[in-house]
Short mmCIF file of C-alpha atoms and ligand atoms in Angstrom, two decimals:
data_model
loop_
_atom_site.label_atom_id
_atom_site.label_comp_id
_atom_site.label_asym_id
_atom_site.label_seq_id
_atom_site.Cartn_x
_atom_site.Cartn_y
_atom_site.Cartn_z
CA UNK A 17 120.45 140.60 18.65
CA UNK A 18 122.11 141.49 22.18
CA UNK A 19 122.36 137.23 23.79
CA UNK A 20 123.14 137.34 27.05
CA UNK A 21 124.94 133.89 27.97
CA UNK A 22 125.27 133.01 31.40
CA UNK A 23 127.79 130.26 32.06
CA UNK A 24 129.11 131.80 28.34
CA UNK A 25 133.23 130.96 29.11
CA UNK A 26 132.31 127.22 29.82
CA UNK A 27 132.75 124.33 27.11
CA UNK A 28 129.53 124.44 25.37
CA UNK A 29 128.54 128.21 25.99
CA UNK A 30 132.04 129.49 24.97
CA UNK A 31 131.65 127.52 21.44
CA UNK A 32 127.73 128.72 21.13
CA UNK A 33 129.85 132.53 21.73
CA UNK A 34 131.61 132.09 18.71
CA UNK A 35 128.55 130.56 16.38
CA UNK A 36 126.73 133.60 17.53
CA UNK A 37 129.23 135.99 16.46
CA UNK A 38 129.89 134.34 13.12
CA UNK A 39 125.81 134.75 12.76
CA UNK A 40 125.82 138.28 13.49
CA UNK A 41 124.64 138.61 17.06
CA UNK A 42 126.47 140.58 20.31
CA UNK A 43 126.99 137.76 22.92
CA UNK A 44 127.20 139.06 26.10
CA UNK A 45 128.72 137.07 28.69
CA UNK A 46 128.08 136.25 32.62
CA UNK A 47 130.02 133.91 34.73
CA UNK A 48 131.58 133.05 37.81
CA UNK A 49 134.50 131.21 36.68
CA UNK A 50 133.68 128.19 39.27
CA UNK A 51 134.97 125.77 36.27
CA UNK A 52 135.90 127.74 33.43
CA UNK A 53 139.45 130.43 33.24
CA UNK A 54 139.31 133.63 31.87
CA UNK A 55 141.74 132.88 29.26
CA UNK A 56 138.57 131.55 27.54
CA UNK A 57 137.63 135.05 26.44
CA UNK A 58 141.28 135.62 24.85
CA UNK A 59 140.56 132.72 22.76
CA UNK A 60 137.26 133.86 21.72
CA UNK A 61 138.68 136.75 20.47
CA UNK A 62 141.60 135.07 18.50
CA UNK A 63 139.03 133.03 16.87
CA UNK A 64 136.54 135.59 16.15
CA UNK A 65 138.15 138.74 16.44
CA UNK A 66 136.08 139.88 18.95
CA UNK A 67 136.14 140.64 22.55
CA UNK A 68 132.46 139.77 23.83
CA UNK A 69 131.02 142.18 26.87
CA UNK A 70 132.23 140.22 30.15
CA UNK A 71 131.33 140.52 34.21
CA UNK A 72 132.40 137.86 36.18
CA UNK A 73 129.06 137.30 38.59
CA UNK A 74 127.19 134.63 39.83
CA UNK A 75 124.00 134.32 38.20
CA UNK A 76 122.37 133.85 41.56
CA UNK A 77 123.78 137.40 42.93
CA UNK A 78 120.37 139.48 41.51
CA UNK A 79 121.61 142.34 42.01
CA UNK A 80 124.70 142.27 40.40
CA UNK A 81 123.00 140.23 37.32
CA UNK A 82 120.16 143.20 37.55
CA UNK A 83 123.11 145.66 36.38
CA UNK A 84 124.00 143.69 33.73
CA UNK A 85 120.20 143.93 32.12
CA UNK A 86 120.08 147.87 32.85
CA UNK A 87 123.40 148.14 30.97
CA UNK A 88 121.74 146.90 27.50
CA UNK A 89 118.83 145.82 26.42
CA UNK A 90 118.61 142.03 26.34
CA UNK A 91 116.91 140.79 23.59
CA UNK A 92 117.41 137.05 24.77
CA UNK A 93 119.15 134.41 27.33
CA UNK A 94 121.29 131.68 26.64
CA UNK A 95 121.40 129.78 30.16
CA UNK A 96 124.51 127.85 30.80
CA UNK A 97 125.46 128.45 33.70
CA UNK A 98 125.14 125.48 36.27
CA UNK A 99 127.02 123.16 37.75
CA UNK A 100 127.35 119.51 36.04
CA UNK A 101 129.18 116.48 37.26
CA UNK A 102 126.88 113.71 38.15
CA UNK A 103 129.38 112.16 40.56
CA UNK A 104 130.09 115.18 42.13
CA UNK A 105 126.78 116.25 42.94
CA UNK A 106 125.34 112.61 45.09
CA UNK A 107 127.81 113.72 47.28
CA UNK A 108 127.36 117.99 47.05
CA UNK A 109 123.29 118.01 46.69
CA UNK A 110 122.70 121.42 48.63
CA UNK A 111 125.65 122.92 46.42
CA UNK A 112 123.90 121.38 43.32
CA UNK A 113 120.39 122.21 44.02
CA UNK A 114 121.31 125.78 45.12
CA UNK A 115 123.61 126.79 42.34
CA UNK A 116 121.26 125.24 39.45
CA UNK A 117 117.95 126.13 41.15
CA UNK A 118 118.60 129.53 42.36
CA UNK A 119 120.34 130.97 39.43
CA UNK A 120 117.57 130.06 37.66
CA UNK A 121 114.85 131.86 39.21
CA UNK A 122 116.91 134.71 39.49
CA UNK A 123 117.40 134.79 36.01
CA UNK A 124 113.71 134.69 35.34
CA UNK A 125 113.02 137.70 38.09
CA UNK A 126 115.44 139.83 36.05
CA UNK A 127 114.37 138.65 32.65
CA UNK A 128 111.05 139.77 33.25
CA UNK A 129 111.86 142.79 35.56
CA UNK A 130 113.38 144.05 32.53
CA UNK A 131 110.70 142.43 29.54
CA UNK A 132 113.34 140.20 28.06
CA UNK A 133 111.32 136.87 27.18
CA UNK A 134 112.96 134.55 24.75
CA UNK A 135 115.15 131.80 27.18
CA UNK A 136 116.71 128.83 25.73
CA UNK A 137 117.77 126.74 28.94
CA UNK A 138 120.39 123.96 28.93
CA UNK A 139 118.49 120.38 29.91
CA UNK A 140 119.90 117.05 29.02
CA UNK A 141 118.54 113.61 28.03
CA UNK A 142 119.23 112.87 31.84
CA UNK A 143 115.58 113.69 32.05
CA UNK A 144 113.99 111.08 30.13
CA UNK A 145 115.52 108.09 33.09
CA UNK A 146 114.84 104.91 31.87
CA UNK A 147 113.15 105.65 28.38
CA UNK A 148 110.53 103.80 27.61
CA UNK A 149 111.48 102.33 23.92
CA UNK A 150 114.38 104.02 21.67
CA UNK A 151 115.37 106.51 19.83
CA UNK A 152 114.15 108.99 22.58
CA UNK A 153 111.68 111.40 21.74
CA UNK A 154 110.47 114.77 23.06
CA UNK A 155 107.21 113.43 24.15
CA UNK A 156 108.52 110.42 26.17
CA UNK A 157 107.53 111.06 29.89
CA UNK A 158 110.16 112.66 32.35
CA UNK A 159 111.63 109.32 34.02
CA UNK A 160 112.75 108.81 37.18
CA UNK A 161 116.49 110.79 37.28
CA UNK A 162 119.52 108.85 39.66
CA UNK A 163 121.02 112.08 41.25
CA UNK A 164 120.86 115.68 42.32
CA UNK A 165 122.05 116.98 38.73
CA UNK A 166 119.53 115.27 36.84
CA UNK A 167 116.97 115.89 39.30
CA UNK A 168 118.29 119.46 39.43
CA UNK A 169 117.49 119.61 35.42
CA UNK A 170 114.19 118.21 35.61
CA UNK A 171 113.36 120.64 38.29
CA UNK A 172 114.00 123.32 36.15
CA UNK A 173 112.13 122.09 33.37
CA UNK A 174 109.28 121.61 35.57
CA UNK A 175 109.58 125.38 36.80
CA UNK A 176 110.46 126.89 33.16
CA UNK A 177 106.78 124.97 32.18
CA UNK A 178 105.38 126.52 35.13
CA UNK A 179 106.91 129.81 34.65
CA UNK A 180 105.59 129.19 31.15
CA UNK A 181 102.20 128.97 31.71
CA UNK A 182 101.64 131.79 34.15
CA UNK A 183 103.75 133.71 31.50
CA UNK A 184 102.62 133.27 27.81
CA UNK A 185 104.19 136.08 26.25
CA UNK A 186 107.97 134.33 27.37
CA UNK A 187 109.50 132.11 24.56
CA UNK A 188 111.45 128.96 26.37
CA UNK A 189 113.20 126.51 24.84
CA UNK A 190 114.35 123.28 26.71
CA UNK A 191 116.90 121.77 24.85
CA UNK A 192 117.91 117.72 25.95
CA UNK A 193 121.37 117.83 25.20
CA UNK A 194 122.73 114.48 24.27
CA UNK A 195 126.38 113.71 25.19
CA UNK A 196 128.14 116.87 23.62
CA UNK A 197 132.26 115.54 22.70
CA UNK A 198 134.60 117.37 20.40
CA UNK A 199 136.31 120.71 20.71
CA UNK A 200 136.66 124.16 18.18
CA UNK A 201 138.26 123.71 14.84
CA UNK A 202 141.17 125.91 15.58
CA UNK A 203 142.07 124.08 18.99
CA UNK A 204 141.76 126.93 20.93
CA UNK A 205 138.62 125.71 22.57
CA UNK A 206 137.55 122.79 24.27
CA UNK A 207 136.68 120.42 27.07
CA UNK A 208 138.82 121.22 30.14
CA UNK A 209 137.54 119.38 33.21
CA UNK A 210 139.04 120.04 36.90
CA UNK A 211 140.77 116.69 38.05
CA UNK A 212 139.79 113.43 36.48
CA UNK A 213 137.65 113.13 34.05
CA UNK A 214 134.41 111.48 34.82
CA UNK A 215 133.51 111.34 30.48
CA UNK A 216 134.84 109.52 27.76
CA UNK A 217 136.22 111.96 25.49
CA UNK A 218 138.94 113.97 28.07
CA UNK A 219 139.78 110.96 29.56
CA UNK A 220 140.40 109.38 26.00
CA UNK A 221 142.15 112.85 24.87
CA UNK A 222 144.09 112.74 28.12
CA UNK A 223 144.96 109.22 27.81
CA UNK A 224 146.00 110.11 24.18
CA UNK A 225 148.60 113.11 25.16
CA UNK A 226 150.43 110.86 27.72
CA UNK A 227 148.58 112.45 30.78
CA UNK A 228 147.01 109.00 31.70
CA UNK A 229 147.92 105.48 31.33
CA UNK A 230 144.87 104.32 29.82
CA UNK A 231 141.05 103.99 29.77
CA UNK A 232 139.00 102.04 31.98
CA UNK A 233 135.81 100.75 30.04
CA UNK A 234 133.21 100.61 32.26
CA UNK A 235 131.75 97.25 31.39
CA UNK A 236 131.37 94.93 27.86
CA UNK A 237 128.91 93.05 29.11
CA UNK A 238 125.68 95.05 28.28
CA UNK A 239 123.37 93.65 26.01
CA UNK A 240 124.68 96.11 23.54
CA UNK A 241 126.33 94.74 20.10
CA UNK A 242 129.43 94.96 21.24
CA UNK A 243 128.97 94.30 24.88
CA UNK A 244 129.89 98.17 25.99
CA UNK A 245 127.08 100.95 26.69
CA UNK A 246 125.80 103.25 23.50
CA UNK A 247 125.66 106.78 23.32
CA UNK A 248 124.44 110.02 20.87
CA UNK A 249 127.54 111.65 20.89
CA UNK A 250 127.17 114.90 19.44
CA UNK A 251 129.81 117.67 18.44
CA UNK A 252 129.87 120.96 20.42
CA UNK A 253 130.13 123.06 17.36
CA UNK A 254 126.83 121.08 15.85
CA UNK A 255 125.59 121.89 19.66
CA UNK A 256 126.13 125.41 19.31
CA UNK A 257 125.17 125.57 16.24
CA UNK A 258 121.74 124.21 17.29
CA UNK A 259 121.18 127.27 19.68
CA UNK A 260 121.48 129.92 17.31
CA UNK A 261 118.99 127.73 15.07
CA UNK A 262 116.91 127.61 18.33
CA UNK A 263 116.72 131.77 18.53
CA UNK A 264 115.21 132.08 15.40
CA UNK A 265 112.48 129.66 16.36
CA UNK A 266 111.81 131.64 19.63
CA UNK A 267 111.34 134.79 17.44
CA UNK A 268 107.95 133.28 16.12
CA UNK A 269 106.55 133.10 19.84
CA UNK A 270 106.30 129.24 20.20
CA UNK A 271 105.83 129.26 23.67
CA UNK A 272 107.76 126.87 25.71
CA UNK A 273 109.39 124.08 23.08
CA UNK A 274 111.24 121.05 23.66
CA UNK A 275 114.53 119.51 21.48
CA UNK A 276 116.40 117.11 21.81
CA UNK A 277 120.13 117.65 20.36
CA UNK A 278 121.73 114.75 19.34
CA UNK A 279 122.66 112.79 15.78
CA UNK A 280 120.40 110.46 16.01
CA UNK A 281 123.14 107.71 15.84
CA UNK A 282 124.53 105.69 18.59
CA UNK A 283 128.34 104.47 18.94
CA UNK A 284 129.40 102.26 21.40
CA UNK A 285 132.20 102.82 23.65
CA UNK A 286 134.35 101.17 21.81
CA UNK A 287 133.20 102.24 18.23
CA UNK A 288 134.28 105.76 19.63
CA UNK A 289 137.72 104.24 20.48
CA UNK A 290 138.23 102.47 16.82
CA UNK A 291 137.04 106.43 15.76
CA UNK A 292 139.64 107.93 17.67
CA UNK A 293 142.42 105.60 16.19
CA UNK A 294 141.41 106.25 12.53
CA UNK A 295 140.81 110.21 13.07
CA UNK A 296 143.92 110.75 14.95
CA UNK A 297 146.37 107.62 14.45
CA UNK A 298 146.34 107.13 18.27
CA UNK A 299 145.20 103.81 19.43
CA UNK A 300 144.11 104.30 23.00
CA UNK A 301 145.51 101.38 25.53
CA UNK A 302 142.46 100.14 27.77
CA UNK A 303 141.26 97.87 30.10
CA UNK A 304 137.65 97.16 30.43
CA UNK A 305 136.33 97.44 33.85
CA UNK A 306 133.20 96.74 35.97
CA UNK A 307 129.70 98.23 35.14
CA UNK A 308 129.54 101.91 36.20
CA UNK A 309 126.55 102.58 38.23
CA UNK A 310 123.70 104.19 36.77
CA UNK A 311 124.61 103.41 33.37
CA UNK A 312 121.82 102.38 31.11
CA UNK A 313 122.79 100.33 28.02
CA UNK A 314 121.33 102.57 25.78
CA UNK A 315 120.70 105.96 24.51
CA UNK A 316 120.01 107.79 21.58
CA UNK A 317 117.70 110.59 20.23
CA UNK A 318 115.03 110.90 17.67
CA UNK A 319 116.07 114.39 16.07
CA UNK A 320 113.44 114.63 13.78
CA UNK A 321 111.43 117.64 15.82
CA UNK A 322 114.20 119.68 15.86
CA UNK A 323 115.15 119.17 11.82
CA UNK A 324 111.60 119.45 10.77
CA UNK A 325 110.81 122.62 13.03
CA UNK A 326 114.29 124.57 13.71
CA UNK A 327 115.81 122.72 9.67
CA UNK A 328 118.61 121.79 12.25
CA UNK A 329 120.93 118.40 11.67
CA UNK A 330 124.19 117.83 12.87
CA UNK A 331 126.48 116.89 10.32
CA UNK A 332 130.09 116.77 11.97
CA UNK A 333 130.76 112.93 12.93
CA UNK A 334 132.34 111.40 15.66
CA UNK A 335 135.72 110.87 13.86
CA UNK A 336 135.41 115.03 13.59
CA UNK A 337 134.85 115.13 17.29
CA UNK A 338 137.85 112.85 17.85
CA UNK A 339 140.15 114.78 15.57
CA UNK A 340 139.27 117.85 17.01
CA UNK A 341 139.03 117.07 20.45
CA UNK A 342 142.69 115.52 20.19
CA UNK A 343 143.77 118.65 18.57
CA UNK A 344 142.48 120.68 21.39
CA UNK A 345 144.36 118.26 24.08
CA UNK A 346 147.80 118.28 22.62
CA UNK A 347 147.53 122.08 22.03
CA UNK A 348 146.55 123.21 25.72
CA UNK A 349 148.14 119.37 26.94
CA UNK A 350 146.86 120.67 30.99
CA UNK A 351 143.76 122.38 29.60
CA UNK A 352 143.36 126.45 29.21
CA UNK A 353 145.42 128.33 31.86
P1 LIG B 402 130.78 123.94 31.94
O1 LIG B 402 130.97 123.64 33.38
O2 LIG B 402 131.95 123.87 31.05
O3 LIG B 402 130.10 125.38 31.77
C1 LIG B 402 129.23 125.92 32.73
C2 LIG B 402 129.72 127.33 33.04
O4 LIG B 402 128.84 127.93 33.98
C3 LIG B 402 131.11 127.36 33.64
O5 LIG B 402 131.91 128.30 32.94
C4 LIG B 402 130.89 127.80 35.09
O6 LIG B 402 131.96 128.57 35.57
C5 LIG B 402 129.61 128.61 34.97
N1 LIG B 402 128.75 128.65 36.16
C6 LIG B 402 128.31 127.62 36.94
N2 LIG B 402 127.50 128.10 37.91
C7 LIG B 402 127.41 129.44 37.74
C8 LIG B 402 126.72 130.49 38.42
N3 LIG B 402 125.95 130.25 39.47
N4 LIG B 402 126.88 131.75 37.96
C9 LIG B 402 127.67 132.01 36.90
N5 LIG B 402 128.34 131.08 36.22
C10 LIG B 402 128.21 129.81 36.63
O7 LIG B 402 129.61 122.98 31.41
P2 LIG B 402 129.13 122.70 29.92
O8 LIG B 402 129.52 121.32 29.56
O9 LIG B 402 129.51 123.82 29.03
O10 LIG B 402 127.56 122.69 30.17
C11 LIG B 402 126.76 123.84 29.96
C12 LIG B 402 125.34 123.52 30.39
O11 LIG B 402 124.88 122.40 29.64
C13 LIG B 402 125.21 123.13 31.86
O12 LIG B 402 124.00 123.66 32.37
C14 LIG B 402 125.14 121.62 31.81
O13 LIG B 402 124.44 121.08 32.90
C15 LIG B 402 124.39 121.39 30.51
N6 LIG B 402 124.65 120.06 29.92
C16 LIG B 402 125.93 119.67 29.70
C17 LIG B 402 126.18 118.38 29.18
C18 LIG B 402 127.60 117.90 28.96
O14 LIG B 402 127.78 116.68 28.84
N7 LIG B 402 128.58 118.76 28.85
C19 LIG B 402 125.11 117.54 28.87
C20 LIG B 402 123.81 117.99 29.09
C21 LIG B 402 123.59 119.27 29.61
N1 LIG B 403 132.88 105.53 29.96
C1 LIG B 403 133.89 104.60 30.11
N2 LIG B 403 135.03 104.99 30.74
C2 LIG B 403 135.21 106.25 31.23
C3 LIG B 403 134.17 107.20 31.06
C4 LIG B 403 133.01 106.79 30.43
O1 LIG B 403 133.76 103.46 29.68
O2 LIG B 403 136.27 106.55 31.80
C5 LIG B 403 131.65 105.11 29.26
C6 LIG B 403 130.42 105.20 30.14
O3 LIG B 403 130.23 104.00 30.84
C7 LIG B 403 129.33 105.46 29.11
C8 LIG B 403 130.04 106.24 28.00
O4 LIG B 403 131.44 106.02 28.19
O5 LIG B 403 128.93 104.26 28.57
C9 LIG B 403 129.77 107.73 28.07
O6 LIG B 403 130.02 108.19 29.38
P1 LIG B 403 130.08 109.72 29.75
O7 LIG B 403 130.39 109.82 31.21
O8 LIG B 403 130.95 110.47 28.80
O9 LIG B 403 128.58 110.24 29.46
P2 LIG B 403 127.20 109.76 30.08
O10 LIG B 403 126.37 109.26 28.95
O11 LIG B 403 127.37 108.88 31.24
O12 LIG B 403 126.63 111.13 30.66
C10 LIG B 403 126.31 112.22 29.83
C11 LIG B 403 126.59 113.55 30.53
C12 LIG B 403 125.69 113.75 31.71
C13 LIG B 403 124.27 113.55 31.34
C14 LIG B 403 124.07 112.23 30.64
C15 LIG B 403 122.67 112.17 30.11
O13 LIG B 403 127.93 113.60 30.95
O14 LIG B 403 125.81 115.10 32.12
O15 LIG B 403 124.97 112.13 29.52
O16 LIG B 403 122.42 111.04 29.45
F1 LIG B 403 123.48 113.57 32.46
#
């Protein structure tokens, strides 16, 4: 099938290229490069031997994303494309709510301008706030989200359900991504964040390369078991992975569905450090800091929706996510230029 990815050269959507080429399908790929290099398509090709169909565009601009749909038929979206740093966006909310909101309905005029229906759409567990009772499930209420990129992802959830409704021949998936770590097998791929890292892996990977001194936890004094907050870390490849499992599903008209991606399992912070250390040999120096606001303590998926309706489990562990992430790091040691 003909994918169109928007946001395709990023860190998850440039992995989900390659699992859709290795399952037989033509990714086709939109972005703006606002935090992603073009050198991202080189490496999709030496990993996969193909060169992917390209245009640099905002998803936003309709008109230029209108040529892109009158070029091919689309048979179905992938939608990446946003922006995503929670810091960044308490202070940048018009920049946030703009970018994410607007390329979204865009998207949806020109998806059914030209009668493509099958969307899967990026969400996160942000979403759920302040869950109720663990593991998280699908059916858990939307909580109450703590800044303009959550609230930007509910927002769209809210509108893809509306959008839904009025529209019940589209097929929408809403996927609650957990926290995604890790990097491609081959190291060519990976997580390459502008300036300092605001997650755990790069800063750990760029701790471990000699870029940084060390890690700051952000508190051990959570009622956790070993004081520091717990999180569903899942790989990117087992991410990816999960969206081509995720087309198939949207092939038997479901409607709008929700998944949450995840393992299922929880690691503290540091059980992901003592993972690090026996998947790569590197022990990471640290020094545990104060609480970071907005953490919560806790959080971790139920996956059994997505394994009983899409037969999807992640299997790669954290120790695999180190490994590879590390791998990635000392091979592109100031990211992909
Ligand atoms: P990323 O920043 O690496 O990738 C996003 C890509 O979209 C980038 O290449 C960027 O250049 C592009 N982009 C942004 N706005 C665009 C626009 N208006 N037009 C065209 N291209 C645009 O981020 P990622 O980690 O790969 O995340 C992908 C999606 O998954 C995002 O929507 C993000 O919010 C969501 N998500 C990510 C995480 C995470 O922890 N990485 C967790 C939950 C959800
Ligand atoms: N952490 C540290 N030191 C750091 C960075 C992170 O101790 O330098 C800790 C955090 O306190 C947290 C854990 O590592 O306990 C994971 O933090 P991340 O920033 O990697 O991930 P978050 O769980 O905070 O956030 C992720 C995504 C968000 C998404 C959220 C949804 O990055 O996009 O999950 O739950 F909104």
């Amino acid at each position: 099938m003909n994918i169109l990815v928007t946001g395709g050269l990023g860190f998850i959507g440039s992995h989900t290229v390659v699992e859709l080429l290795s399952a037989g399908h033509t990714p086709i790929i939109v972005d703006n490069l606002v935090n992603s290099k073009l050198e991202v398509l080189n490496r999709i090709q030496k990993i996969t031997g193909v060169r992917p169909a390209f245009t640099e565009l905002d998803v936003a601009d309709e008109a230029a994303l209108d040529k892109v749909f009158e070029k091919q038929p689309i048979d179905a979206v992938i939608h990446f494309a946003g922006l995503k740093a929670v810091g960044e966006s308490v202070g940048k909310p018009l920049e946030y709510y703009s970018n994410n909101l607007c390329s979204t309905l865009t998207l949806l005029r020109c998806m059914k301008k030209h009668g493509t229906k099958n969307l899967i759409f990026s969400s996160s567990a942000t979403v759920y706030g302040v869950p109720p009772s663990l593991p998280i499930k699908e059916e858990f209420p939307l909580g109450e989200t703590t800044n303009p990129y959550g609230t930007s992802k509910a927002m769209i959830e809210r509108i893809l359900t509306d959008f839904s409704k009025a529209n019940p021949d589209f097929n929408i998936a809403l996927l609650r991504y957990f926290n995604p770590i890790g990097a491609h097998a081959s190291g060519e791929l990976g997580e390459d964040p502008n300036g300092i890292p605001n997650n755990l892996m790069p800063y750990i990977t760029q701790v471990a390369v000699g870029r940084r001194d060390h890690l700051t936890v952000f508190g051990d004094d959570y009622e956790t078991p070993d004081g520091t907050c717990v999180r569903d870390y899942i790989h990117v490849v087992d991410l990816a992975i999960g969206h081509v499992m995720t087309l198939k599903k949207l092939m038997e008209n479901p409607g709008l569905v929700i998944y949450n991606l995840g393992t299922g399992k929880g690691s503290s912070v540091f059980e992901v450090l003592a993972a690090f250390e026996k998947g790569t040999g590197v022990k990471i120096p640290y020094v545990v800091g104060p609480r970071r606001a907005g953490d919560l303590p806790f959080l971790y998926a139920n996956c059994d929706k997505a394994y009983k309706e899409l037969g999807y489990k992640a299997t790669r562990t954290v120790e695999d996510a180190c490994r590879d992430a590390y791998a990635f790091q000392k091979k592109n040691p100031n990211g992909i230029q």
